[in-house]
Short mmCIF file of C-alpha atoms in Angstrom, two decimals:
data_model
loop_
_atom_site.label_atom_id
_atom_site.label_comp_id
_atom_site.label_asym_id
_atom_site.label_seq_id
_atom_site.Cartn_x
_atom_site.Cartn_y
_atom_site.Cartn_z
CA UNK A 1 -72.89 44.33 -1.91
CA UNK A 2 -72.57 46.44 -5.34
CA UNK A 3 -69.83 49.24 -6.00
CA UNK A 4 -70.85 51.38 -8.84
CA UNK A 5 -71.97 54.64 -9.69
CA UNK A 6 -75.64 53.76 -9.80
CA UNK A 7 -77.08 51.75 -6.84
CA UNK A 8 -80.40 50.03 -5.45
CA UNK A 9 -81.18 50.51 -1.98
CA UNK A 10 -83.64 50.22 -0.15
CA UNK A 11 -86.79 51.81 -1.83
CA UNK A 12 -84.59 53.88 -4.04
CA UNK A 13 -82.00 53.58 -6.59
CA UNK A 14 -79.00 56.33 -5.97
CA UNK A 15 -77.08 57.47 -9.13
CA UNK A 16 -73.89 59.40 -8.12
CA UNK A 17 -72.75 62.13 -10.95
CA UNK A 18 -70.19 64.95 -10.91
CA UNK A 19 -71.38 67.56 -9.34
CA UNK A 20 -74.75 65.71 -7.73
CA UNK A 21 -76.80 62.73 -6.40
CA UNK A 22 -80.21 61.41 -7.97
CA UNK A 23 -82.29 59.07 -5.64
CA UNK A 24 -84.63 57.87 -8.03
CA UNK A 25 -88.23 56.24 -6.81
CA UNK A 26 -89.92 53.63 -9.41
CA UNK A 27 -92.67 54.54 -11.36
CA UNK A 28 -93.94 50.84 -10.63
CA UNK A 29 -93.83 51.48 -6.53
CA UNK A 30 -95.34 54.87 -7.42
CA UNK A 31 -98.62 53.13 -9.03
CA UNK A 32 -98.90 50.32 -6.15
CA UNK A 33 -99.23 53.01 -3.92
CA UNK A 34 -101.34 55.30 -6.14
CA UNK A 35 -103.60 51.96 -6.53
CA UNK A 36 -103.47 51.47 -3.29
CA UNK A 37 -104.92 55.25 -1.85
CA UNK A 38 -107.51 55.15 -4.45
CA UNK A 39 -108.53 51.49 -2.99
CA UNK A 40 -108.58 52.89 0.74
CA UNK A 41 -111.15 55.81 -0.40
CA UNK A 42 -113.70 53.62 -2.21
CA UNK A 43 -114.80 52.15 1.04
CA UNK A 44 -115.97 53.63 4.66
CA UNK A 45 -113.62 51.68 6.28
CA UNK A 46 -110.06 50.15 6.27
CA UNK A 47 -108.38 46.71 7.36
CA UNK A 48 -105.36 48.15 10.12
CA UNK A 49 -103.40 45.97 7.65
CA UNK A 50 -104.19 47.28 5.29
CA UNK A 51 -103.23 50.60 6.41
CA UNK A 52 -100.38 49.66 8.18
CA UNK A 53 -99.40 47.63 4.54
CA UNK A 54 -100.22 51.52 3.13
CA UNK A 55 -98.42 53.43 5.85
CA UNK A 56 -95.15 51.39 5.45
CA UNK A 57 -95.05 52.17 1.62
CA UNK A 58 -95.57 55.82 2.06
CA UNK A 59 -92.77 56.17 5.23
CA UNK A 60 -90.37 54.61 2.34
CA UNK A 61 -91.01 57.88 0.44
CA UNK A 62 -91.33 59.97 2.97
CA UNK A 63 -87.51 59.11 3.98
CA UNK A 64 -86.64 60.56 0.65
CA UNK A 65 -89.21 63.48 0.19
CA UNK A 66 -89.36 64.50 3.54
CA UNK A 67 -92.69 67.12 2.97
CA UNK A 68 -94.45 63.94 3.14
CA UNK A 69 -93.95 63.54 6.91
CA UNK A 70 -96.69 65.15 8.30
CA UNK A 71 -99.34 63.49 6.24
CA UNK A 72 -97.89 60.10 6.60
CA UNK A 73 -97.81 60.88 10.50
CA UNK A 74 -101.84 61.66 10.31
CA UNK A 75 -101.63 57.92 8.96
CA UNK A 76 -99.59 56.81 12.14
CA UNK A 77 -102.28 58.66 14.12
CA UNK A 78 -105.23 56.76 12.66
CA UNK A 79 -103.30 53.22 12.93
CA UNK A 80 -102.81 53.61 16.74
CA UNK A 81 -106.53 55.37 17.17
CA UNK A 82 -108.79 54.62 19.64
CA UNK A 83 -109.99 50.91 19.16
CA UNK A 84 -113.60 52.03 20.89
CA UNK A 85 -113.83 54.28 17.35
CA UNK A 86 -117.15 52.09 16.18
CA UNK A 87 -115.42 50.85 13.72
CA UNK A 88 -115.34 46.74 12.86
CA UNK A 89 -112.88 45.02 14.52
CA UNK A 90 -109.73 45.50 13.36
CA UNK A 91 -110.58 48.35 11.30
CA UNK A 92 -110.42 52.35 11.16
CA UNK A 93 -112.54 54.38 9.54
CA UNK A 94 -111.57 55.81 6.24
CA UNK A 95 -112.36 59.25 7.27
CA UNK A 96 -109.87 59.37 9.59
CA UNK A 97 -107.14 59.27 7.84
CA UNK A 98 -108.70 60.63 4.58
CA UNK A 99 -106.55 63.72 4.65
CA UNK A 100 -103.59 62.26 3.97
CA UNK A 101 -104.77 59.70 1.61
CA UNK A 102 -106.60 62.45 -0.61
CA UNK A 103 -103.20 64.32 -0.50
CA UNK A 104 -101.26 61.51 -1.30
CA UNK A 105 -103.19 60.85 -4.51
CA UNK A 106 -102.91 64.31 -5.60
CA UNK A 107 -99.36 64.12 -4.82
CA UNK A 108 -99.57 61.65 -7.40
CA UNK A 109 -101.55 62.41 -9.91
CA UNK A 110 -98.99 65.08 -10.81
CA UNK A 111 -96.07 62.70 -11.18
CA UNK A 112 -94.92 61.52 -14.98
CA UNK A 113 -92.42 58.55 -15.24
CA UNK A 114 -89.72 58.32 -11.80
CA UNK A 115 -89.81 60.56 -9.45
CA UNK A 116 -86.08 62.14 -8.53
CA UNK A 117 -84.81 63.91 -5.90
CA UNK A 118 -82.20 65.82 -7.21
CA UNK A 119 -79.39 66.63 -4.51
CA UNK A 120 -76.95 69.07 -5.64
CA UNK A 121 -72.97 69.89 -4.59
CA UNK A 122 -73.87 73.50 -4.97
CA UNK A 123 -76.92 72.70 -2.20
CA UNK A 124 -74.83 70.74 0.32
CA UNK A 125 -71.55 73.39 -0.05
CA UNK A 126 -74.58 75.73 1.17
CA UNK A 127 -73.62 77.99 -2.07
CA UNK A 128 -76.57 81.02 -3.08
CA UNK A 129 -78.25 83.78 -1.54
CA UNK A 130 -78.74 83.66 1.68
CA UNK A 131 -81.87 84.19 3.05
CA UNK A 132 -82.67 84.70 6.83
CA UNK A 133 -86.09 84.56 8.35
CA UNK A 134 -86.48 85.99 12.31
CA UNK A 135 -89.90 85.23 13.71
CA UNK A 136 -91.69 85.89 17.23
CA UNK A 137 -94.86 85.03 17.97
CA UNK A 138 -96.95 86.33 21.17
CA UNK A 139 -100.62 86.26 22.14
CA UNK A 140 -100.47 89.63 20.73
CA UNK A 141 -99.70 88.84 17.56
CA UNK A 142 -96.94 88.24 15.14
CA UNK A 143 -93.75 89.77 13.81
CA UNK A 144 -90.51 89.15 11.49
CA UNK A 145 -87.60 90.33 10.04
CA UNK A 146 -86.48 88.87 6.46
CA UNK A 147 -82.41 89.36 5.60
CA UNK A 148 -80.77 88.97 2.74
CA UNK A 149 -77.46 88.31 2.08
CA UNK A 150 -76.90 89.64 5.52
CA UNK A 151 -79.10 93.11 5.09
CA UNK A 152 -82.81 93.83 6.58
CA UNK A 153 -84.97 93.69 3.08
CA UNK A 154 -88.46 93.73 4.91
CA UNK A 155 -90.52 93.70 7.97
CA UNK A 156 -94.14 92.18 8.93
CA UNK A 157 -96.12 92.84 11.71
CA UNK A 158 -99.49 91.41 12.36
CA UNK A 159 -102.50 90.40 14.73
CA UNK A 160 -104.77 87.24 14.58
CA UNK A 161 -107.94 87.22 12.68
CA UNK A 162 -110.92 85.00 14.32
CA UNK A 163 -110.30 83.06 10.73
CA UNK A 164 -107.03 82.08 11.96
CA UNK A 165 -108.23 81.03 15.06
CA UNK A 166 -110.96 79.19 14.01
CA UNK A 167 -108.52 76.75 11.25
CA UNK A 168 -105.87 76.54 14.31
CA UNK A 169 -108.61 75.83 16.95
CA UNK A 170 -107.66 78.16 19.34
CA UNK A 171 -109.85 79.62 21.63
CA UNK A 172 -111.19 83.53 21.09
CA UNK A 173 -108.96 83.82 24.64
CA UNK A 174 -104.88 83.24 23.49
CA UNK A 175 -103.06 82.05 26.64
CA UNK A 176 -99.67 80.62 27.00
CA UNK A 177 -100.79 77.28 26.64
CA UNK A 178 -101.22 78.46 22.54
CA UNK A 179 -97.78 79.40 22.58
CA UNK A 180 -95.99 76.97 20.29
CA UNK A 181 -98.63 77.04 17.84
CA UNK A 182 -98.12 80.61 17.47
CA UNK A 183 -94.52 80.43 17.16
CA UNK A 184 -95.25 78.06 14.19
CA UNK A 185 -98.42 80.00 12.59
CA UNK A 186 -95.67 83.11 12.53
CA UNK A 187 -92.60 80.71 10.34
CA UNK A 188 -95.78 79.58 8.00
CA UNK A 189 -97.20 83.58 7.27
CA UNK A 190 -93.56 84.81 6.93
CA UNK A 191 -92.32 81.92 4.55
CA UNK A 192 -95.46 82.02 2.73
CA UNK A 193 -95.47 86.42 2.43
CA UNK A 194 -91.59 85.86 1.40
CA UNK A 195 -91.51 83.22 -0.54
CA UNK A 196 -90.32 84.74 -3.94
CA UNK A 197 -86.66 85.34 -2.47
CA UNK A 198 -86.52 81.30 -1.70
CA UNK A 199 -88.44 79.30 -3.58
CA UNK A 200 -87.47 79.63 -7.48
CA UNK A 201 -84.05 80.86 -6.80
CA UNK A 202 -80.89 78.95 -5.70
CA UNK A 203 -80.68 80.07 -2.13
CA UNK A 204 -79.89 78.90 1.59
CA UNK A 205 -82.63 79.36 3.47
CA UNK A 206 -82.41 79.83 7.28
CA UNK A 207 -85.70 80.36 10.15
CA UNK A 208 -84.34 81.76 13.23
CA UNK A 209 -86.30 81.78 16.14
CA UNK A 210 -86.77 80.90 20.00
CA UNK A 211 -88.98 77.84 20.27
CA UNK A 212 -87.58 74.90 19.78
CA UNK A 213 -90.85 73.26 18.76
CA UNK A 214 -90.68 74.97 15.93
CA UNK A 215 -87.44 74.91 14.61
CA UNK A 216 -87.71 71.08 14.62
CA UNK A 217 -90.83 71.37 12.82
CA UNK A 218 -89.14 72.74 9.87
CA UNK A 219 -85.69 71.01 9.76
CA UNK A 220 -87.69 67.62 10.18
CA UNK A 221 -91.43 67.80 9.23
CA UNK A 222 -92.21 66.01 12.07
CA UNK A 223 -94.83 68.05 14.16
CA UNK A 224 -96.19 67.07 17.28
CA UNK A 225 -99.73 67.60 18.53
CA UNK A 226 -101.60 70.92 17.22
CA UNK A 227 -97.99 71.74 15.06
CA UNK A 228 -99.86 69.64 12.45
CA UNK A 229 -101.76 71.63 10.46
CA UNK A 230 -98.98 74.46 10.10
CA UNK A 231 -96.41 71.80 9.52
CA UNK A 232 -98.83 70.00 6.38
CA UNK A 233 -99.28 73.36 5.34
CA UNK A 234 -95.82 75.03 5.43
CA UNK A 235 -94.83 71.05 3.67
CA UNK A 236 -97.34 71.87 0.79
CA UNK A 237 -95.60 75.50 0.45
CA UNK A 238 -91.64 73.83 0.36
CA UNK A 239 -93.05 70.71 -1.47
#
C-alpha cells in the first residue's frame, strides 16, 4: 500500500497536483521496448513469445495512451494468426505485424526523457469550446455539419474517389455490407478537414452520429474488422 501524492502503479507512476494528474511512463521501460521493436524487425520471423513478451509491454502503454490501441490490436491479430501461415513452428512472420512495430518505433524515436500524460481539471470539468462534429455516411457519399459553441460554422459534402476505395478495399460496387466503414471514413475526413478548431486549442470535442460502430471506435480506439485502418489513422491524427 503507499498514500502519497506521487505513486507507482502498475506500469506507471501517478503524481497528483492541484489542478491535475501526471501518469508518468519510464524512460527505462520506454528503451526495453524501443530495443525490443528494433530486435523484432531485424529478422523475417518472430518467436510467438516473443511477441506475446512484446505485445504485453505495449498493451501496458496503450492503457495509458490509448491512440496506441489499434496498432497494438494488429499485434493481437498476428499472435492468434493462422498457425498454417508457413512460418516455423511457433513463429509468425515479421511482416505481419510489421505495421505496428514500424509505428511503434517511430512513436519512439520522437520521445526525450519520460513520457507524461498530462490529465487536466479543466479537461475532466469538460471546460473550453465546444466543438460538435455530425457525420452521415451513405453509399452515395459523405456529409457533415461542424458546430461551435452551439452555432453551424461549416458544412462538407462529398463523394468517394476510386483512391479511397482502393486504401479501404472496397469494391468499385458500395453496398450495405460497406456501411460501417463508411460511417467511419466520414468521422476521419471531417476531423481531419476540421481539425484546427480541436486540436491546438483547449476544447471539448464531441462526434455525433448514428452507427454505433463508430462511435465506439473513437471513444475507445478499439476497431473491429475493416474499422482498422480509419481507426490507426484517425489515432495518428488525435495522437
Amino acid at each position: 500500500g503507499q498514500l502519497s501524492s506521487c505513486v507507482d502503479w502498475i506500469g506507471a507512476t501517478i503524481t497528483v497536483y492541484t489542478d491535475s494528474v501526471d501518469a508518468t511512463i519510464v524512460r527505462s521501460r520506454l528503451d526495453d521496448l524501443h530495443q525490443m521493436a528494433n530486435e523484432i524487425l531485424q529478422t523475417n520471423v518472430v518467436t510467438v513469445k516473443k511477441l506475446r513478451t512484446f505485445t504485453g509491454k505495449a498493451q501496458s502503454i496503450a492503457s495509458l495512451l490509448y491512440t496506441w490501441r489499434p496498432f497494438v490490436h494488429m499485434l493481437y491479430a498476428g499472435i492468434m494468426s493462422d498457425e498454417n501461415s508457413g512460418a516455423p513452428l511457433n513463429c509468425r512472420w515479421v511482416k505481419q505485424v510489421h505495421v505496428p512495430v514500424a509505428w511503434i518505433i517511430a512513436f519512439l524515436r520522437g520521445t526525450r526523457g519520460d513520457l507524461v500524460r498530462h490529465m487536466s481539471v479543466d479537461g475532466y470539468m469538460r471546460r473550453g469550446t465546444k466543438v460538435v462534429i455530425t457525420t452521415d455516411a451513405s453509399v452515395y457519399g459523405i456529409g457533415a455539419i461542424l458546430e461551435i459553441n452551439g452555432c453551424i460554422a461549416a458544412w462538407l459534402s462529398d463523394t468517394f474517389s476510386s483512391c479511397d476505395c482502393h486504401v479501404l478495399g472496397l469494391s468499385d460496387t458500395l453496398s450495405s455490407v460497406d456501411q460501417q466503414l463508411l460511417e467511419a471514413f466520414a468521422v476521419l475526413v471531417s476531423l481531419r478537414e476540421w481539425s484546427r478548431h480541436w486540436s491546438s486549442i483547449r476544447s471539448v470535442l464531441s462526434v455525433q452520429g448514428d452507427n454505433m460502430a463508430t462511435l465506439s471506435m473513437v471513444c475507445k480506439m478499439q476497431p473491429k474488422g475493416r474499422l482498422g485502418i480509419v481507426a490507426r489513422e484517425l489515432a495518428i491524427d488525435i495522437g
